[in-house]
Short mmCIF file of C-alpha atoms and ligand atoms in Angstrom, two decimals:
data_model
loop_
_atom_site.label_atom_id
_atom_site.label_comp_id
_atom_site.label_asym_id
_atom_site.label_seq_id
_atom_site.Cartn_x
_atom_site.Cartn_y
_atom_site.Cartn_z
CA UNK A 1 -61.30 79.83 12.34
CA UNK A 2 -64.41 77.75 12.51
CA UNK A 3 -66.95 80.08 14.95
CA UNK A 4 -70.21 77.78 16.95
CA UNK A 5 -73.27 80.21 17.97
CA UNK A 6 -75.14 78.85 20.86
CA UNK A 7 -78.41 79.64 21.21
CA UNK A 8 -78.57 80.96 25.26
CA UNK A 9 -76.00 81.06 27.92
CA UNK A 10 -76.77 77.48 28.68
CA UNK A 11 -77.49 75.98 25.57
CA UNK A 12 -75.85 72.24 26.61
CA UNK A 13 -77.33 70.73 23.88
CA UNK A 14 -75.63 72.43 21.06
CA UNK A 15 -72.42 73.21 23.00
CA UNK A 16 -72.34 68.99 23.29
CA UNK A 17 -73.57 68.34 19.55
CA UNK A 18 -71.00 70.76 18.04
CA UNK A 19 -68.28 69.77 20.46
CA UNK A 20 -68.54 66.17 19.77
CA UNK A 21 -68.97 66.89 15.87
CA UNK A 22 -65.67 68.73 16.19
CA UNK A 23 -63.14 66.74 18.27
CA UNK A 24 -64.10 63.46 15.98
CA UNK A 25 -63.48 66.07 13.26
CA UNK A 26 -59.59 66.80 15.04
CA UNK A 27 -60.34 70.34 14.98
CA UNK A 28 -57.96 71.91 17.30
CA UNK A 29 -59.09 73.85 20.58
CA UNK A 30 -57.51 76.96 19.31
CA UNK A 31 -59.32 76.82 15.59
CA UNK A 32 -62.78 77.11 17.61
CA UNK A 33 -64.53 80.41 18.44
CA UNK A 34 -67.64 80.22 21.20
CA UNK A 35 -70.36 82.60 21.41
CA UNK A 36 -73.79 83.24 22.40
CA UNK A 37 -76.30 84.26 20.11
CA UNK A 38 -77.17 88.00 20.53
CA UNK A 39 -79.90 88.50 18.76
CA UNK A 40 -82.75 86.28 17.06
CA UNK A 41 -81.07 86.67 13.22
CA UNK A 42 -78.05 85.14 14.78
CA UNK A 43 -77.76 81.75 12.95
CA UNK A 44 -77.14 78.93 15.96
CA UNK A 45 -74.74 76.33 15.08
CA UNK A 46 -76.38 72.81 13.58
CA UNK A 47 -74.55 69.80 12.58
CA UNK A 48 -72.99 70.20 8.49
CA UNK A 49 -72.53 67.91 7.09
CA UNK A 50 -68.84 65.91 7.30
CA UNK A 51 -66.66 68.66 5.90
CA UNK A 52 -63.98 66.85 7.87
CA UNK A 53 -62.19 63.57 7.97
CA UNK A 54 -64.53 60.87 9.60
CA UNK A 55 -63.53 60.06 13.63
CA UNK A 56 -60.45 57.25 13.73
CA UNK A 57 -61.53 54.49 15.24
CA UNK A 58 -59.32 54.83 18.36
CA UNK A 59 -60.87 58.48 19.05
CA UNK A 60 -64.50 57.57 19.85
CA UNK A 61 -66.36 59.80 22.58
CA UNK A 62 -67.11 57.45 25.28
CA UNK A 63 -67.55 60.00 28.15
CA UNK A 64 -69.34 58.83 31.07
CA UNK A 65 -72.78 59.85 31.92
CA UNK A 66 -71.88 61.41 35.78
CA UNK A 67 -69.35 63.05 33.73
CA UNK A 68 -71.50 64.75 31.10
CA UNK A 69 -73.80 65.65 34.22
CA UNK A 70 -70.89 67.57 35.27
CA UNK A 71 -70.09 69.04 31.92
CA UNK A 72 -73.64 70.56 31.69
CA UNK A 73 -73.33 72.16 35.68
CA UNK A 74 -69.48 73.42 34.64
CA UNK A 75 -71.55 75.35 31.17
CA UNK A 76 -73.50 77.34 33.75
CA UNK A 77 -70.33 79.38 34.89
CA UNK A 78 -70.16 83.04 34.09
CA UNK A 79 -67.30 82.66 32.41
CA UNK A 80 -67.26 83.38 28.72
CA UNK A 81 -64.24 81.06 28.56
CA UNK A 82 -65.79 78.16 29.53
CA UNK A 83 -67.31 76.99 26.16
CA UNK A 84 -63.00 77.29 25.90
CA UNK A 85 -62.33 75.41 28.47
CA UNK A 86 -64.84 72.31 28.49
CA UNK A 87 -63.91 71.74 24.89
CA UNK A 88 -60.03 71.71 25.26
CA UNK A 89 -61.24 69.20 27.87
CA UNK A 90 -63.13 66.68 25.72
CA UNK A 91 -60.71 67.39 23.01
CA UNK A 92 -57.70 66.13 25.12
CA UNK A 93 -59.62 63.19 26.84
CA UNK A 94 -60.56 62.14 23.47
CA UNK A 95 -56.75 62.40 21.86
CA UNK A 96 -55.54 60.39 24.76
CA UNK A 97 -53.71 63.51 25.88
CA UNK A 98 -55.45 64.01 29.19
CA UNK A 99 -56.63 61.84 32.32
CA UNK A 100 -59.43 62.60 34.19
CA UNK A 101 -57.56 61.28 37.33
CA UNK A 102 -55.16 64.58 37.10
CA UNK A 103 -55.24 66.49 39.94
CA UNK A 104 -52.61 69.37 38.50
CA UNK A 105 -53.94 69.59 35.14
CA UNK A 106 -55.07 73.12 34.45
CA UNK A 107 -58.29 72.62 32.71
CA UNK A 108 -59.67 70.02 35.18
CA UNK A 109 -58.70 72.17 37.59
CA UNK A 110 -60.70 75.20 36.13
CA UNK A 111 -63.58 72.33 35.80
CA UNK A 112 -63.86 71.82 39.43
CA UNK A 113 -63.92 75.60 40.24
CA UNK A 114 -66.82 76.06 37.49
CA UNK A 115 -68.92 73.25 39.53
CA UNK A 116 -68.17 74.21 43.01
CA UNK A 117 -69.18 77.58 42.02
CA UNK A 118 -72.24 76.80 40.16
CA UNK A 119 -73.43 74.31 43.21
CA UNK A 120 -73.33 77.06 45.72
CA UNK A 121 -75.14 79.21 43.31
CA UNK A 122 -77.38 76.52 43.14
CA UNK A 123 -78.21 76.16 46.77
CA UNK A 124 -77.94 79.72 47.31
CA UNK A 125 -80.64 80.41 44.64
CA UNK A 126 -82.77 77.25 46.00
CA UNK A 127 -82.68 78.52 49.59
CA UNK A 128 -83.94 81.93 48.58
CA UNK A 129 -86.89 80.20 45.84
CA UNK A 130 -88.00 77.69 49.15
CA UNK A 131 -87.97 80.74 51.38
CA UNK A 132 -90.18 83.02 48.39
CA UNK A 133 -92.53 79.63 48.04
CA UNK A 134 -93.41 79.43 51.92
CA UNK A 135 -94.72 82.84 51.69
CA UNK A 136 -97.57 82.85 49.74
CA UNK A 137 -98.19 87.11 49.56
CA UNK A 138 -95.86 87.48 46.34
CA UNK A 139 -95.42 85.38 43.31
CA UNK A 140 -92.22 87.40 41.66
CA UNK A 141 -89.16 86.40 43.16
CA UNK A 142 -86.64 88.59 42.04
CA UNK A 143 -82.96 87.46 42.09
CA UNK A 144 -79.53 88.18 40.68
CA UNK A 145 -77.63 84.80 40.48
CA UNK A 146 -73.91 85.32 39.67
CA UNK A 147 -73.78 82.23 37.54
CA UNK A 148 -76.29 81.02 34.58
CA UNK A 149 -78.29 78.66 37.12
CA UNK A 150 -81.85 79.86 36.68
CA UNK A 151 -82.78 77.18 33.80
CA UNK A 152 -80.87 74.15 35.46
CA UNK A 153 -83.16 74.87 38.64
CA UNK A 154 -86.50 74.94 36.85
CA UNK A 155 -87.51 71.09 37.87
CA UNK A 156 -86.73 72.53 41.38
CA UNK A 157 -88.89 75.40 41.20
CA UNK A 158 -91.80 73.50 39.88
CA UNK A 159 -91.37 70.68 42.35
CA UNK A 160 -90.96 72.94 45.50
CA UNK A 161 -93.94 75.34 44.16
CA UNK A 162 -96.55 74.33 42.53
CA UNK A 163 -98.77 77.70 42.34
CA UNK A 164 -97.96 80.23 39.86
CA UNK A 165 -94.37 81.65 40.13
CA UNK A 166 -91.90 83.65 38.38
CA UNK A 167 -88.34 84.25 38.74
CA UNK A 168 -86.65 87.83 37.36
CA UNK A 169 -82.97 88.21 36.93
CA UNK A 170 -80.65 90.33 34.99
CA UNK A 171 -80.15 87.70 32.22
CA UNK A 172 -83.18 85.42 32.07
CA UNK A 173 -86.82 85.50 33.33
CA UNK A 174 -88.83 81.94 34.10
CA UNK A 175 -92.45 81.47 34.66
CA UNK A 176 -94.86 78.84 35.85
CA UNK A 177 -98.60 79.33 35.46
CA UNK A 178 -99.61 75.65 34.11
CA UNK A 179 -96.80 75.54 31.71
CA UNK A 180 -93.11 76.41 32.05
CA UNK A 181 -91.56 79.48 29.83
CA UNK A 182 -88.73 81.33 29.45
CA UNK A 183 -87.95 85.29 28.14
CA UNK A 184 -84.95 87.90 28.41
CA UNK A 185 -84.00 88.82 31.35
CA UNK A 186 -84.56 92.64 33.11
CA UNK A 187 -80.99 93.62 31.79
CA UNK A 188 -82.27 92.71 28.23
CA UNK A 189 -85.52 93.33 27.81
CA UNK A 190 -87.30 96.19 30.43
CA UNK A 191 -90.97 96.27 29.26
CA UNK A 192 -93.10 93.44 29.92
CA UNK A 193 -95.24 94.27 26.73
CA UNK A 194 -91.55 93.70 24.72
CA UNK A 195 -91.45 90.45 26.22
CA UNK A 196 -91.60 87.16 23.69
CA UNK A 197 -91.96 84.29 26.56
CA UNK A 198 -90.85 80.63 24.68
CA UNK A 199 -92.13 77.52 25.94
CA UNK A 200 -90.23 75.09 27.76
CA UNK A 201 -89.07 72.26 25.28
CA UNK A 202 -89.67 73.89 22.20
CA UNK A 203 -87.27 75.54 20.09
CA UNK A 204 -84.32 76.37 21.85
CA UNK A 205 -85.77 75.27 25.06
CA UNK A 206 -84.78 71.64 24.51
CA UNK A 207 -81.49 71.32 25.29
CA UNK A 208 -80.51 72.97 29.08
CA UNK A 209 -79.46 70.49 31.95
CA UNK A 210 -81.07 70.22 35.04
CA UNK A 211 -79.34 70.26 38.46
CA UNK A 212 -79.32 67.61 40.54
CA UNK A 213 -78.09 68.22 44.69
CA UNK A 214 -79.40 64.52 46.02
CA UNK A 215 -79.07 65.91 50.11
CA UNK A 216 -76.03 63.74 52.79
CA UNK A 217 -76.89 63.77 56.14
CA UNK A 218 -74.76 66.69 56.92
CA UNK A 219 -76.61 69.29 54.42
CA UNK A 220 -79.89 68.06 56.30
CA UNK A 221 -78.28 68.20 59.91
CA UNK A 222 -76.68 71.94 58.73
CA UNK A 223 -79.91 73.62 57.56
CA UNK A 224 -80.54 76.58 59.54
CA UNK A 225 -84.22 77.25 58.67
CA UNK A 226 -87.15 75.33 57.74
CA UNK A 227 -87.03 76.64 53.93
CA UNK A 228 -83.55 75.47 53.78
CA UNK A 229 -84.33 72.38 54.59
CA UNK A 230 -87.23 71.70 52.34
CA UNK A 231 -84.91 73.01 49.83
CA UNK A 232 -82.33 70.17 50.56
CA UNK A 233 -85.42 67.97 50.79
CA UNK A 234 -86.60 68.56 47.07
CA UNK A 235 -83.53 65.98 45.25
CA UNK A 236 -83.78 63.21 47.95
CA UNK A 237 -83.37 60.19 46.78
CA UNK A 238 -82.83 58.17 49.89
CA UNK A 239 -85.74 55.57 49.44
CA UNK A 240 -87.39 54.50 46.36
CA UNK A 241 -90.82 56.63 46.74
CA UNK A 242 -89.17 59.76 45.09
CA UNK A 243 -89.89 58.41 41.78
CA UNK A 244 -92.94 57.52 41.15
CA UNK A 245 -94.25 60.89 43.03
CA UNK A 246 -94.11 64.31 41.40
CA UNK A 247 -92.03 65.58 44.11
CA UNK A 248 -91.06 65.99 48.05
CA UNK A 249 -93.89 67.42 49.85
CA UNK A 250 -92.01 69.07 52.68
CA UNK A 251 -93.62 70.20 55.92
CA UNK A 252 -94.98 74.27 56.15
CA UNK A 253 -96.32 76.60 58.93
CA UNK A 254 -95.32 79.05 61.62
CA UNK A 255 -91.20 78.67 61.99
CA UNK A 256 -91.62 78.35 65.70
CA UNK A 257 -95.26 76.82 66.09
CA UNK A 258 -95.79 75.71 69.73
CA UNK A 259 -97.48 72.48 68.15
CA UNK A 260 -96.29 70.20 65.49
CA UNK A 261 -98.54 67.90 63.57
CA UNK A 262 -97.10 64.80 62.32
CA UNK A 263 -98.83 62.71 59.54
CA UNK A 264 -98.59 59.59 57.34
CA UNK A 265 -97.80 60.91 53.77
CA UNK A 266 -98.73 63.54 51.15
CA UNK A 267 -101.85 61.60 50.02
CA UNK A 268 -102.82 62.37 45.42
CA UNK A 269 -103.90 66.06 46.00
CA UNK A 270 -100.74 67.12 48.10
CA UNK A 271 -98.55 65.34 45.66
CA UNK A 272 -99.93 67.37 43.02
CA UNK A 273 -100.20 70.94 44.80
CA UNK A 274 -97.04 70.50 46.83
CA UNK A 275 -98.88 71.12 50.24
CA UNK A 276 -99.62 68.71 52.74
CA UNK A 277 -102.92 68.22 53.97
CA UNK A 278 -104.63 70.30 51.54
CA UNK A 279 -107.05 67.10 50.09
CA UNK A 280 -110.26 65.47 51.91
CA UNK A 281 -108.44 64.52 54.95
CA UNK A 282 -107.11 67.76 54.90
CA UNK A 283 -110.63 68.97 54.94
CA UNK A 284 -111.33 67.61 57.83
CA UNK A 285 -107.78 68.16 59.42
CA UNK A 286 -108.91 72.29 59.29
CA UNK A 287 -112.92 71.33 60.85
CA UNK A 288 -111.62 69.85 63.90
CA UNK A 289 -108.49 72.17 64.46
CA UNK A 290 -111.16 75.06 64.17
CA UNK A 291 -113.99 73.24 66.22
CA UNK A 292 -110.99 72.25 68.57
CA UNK A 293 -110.17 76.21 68.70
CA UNK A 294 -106.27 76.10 66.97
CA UNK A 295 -105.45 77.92 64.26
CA UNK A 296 -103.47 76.37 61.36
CA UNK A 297 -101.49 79.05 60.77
CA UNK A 298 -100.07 79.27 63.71
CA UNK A 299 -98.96 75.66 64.14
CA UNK A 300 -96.73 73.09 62.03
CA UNK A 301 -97.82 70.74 59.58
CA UNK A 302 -95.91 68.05 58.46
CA UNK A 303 -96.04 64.26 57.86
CA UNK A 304 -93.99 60.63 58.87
CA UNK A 305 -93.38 60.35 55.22
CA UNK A 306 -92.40 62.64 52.53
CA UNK A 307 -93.51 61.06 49.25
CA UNK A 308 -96.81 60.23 47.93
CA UNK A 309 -96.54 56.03 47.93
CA UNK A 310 -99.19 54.56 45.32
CA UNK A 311 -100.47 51.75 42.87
CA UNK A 312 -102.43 52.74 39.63
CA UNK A 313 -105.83 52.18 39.58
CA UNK A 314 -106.59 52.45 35.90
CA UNK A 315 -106.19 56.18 35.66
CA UNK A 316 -106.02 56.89 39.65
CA UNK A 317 -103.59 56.89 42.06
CA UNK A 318 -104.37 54.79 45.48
CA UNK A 319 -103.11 55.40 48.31
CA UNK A 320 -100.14 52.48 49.56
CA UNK A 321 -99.47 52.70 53.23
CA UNK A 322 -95.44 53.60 53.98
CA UNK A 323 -93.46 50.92 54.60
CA UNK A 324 -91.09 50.16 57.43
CA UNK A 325 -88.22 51.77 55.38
CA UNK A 326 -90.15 54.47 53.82
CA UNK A 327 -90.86 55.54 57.50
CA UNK A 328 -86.79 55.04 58.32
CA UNK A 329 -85.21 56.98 55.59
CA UNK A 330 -87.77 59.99 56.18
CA UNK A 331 -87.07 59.61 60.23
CA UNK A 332 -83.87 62.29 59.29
CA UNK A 333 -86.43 64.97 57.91
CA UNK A 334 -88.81 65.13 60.19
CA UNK A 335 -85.95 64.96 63.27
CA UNK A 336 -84.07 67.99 61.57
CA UNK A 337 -87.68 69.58 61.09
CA UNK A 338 -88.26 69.12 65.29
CA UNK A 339 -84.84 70.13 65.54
CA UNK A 340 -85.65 73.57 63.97
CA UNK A 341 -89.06 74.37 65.03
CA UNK A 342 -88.79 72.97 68.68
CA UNK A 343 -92.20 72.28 69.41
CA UNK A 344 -93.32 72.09 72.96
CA UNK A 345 -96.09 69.59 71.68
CA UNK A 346 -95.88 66.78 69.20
CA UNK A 347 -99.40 65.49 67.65
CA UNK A 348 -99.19 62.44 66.04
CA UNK A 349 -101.62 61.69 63.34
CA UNK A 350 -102.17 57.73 63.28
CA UNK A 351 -100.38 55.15 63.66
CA UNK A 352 -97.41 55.61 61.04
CA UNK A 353 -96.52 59.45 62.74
CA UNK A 354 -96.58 57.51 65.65
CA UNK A 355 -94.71 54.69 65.20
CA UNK A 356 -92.04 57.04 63.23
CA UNK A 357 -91.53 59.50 66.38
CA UNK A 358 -91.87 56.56 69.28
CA UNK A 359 -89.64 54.52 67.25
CA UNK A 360 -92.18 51.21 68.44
CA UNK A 361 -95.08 49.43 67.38
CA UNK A 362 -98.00 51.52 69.07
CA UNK A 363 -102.07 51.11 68.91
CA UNK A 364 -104.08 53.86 68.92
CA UNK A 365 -106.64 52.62 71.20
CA UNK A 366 -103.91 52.06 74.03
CA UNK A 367 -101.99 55.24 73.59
CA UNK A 368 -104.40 58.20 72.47
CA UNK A 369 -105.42 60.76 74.37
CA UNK A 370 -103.00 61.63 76.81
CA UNK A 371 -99.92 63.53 76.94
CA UNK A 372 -96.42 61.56 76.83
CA UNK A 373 -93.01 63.02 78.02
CA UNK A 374 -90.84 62.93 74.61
CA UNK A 375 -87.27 63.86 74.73
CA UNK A 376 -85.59 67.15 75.25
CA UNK A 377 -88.93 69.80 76.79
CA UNK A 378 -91.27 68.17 74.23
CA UNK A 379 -94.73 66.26 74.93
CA UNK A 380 -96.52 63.85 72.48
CA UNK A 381 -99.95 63.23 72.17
CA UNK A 382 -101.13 60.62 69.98
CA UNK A 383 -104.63 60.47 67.73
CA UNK A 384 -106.27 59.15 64.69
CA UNK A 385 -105.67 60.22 61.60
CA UNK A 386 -108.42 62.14 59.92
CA UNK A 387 -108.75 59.78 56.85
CA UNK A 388 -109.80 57.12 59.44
CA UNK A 389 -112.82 59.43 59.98
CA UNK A 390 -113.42 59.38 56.22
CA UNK A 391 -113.73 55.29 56.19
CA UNK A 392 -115.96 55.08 58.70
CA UNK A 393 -119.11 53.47 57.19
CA UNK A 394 -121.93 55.16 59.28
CA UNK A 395 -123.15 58.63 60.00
CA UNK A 396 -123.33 57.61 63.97
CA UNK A 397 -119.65 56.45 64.13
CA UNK A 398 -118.67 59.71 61.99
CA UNK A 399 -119.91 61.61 64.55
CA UNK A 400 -118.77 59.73 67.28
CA UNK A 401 -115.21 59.75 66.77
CA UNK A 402 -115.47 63.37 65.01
CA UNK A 403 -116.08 64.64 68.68
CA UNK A 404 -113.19 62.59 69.88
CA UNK A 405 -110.92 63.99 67.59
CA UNK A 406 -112.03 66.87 68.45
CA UNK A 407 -111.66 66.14 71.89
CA UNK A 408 -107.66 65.21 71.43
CA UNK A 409 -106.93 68.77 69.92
CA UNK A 410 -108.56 70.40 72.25
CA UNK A 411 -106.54 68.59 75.13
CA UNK A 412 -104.07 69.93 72.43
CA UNK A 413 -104.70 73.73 72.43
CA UNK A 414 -105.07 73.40 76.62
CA UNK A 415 -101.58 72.14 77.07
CA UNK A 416 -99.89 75.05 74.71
CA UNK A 417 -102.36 77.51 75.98
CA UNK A 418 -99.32 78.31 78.66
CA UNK A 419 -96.68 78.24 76.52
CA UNK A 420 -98.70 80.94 74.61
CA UNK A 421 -99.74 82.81 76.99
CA UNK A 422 -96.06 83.23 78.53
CA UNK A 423 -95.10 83.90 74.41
CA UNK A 424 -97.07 87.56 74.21
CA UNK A 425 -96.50 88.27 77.98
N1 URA B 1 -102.63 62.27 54.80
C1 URA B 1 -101.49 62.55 55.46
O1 URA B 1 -101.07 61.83 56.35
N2 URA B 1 -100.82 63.64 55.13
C2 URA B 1 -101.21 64.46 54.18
O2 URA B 1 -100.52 65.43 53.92
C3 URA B 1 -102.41 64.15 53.51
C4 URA B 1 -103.09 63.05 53.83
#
């Protein structure tokens, strides 16, 4: 009996190596023992060298990538059989005995319960991280997934929060504080001063796969809550901006805010921190809502677009304005985010949030300033954006159109004041 030691729970990388080493090598399912490393001493499998009869040329490994993927989400089941399992799998595909079209077949069949399981996991466990990260009082989220997911989700957790986090389960702890690293979990190891943390992509940290839930229109139309939905938000894919930027900068504030402020897009510093309006125009976002008498925290920020969309510079990042479709494929996000919050006032910041909610080409001149019946109990009020106070060249004009922005929150705060009012009465 030939035995492979994997280094963690999720250790894809050696599970794959030795697997594929194996079934070239024809050695049967049932001659193969799985296990996971226990303790450090434990000697983790690595590739010897051909002790068996070199792959026939009819058997080569040619498994699809999407099918790998789901390999690697099937390895996060907590099911010690599943090493088992996922290697009678390849082993038959690769021996001709076995089509992946087979609905009845056993093993296939165990496959698909392994990945619906670990996907609900998955959102379960993103749903609850989205819901830690709007709060900003604690930075331990503590949470007992029933499958091996923690690793595959740490992409997610870094792209939905970018402060310092850590996530404690029973079998695995994960930290972020300007690098990612991973120790035992609370079932293993109690005492923090017993902990040895390992850096992401070193050592055994190299070979875990990542989850990937790209969002349909139905898991964006389902979301019950805010933090679910920025959750769904975090793997869109539906335009092209996703890739360049370091991730989705989702919308944050009071659940129910009476207003809702709609901007362009996450400009370099919200890309980075995960926030939006948290760089210069953000700056001056927070003046005028003070000056105008709102308070930030108790209203809705969001923006038109939620991507950063840029051109190097050299070493910086400028700012591209959103294009037509940019705006379009966003529309559903910021519709399922009025859908949720219910604002009795929308404020549109410029001419993108504009254009995005009125669905038609609008000026600022010609529209600002006034309230507009929207659908459903909702008023719009349109305004500039505050980086168009930033560009303007003199001190005179600054101030100028400072007071006017001013001006349009204030007409802002006056509407709501009723709604408010009514709220603590
Ligand atoms: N500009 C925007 O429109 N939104 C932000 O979040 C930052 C800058």
């Amino acid at each position: 009996m030939l035995e492979v030691v994997l280094a963690h729970q999720v250790d894809f990388a050696t599970w794959r190596a030795a697997s594929r080493h194996y079934v070239l090598a024809g050695v049967l399912p049932q001659s193969l023992r799985w296990r996971v490393a226990v303790t450090p001493q434990d000697i983790v499998w690595s590739a010897p060298s051909m002790d068996h009869s070199p792959a026939q040329p009819s058997q080569a490994l040619t498994l699809s990538r999407r099918f790998v993927g789901v390999l690697g989400e099937a390895l996060q089941a907590h099911d010690p059989e599943r090493f088992d399992v996922l290697y009678r799998i390849m082993y038959r595909l690769t021996h001709g005995e076995l089509e992946l079209t087979s609905r009845s077949d056993p093993d296939l069949q165990q496959l698909r319960q392994y990945v619906l399981a670990v996907r609900a996991e998955t959102l379960r466990f993103r749903e609850a991280f989205s819901a830690f990260s709007a709060q900003r009082m604690h930075n331990v989220l503590h949470s007992a997934p029933a499958h091996y997911i923690l690793e595959a989700n740490a992409r997610y957790c870094m792209e939905r929060n970018a402060r310092s986090w850590r996530v404690e389960a029973p079998y695995r702890r994960m930290e972020w504080a300007g690098g990612l690293r991973f120790a035992a979990g609370t079932d293993v190891v109690r005492k923090e001063d017993d902990l040895q943390w390992q850096a992401d992509g070193t050592g055994i940290w190299r070979g875990y796969s990542l989850s990937l839930l790209p969002p349909n229109r139905k898991d964006v139309e389902s979301a019950a809550t805010v933090s679910m939905l920025a959750a769904r938000a975090m793997d869109c894919r539906a335009c092209a901006l996703w890739q360049p930027a370091s991730r989705t900068v989702f919308g944050e504030g009071a659940e129910h805010a009476t207003i809702m402020l709609v901007g362009e897009q996450p400009g370099d510093q919200e890309d980075q921190q995960g926030r939006p309006f948290v760089g210069p125009a953000g700056q001056v976002l927070d003046n005028a809502l003070r000056d105008a008498g709102l308070n930030r925290d108790q209203l809705y920020v969001t923006n038109a677009v939620k991507h950063f969309h840029f051109t190097w510079n050299g070493t910086r990042r400028l700012h591209q304005k959103p294009e037509a479709g940019h705006i379009d494929a966003c529309r559903v996000w910021l519709e399922a985010e009025r859908r949720l919050v219910q604002p009795k006032l929308l404020v549109m910041l410029g001419v993108t949030a504009a254009q995005s909610v009125l669905q038609k080409p609008v000026t600022i001149a010609r529209s600002r300033s006034r309230l507009l019946p929207l659908e459903g109990q909702t008023q719009g009020l349109v305004t500039v954006h505050p980086s168009y106070l930033l560009r303007l060249p003199d001190e005179d004009s600054k101030q100028r159109e400072y007071a006017r922005f001013v001006e349009d929150l204030r007409l802002a705060a006056q509407y709501v004041a009723q709604f408010d009012a009514a709220k603590q009465n």
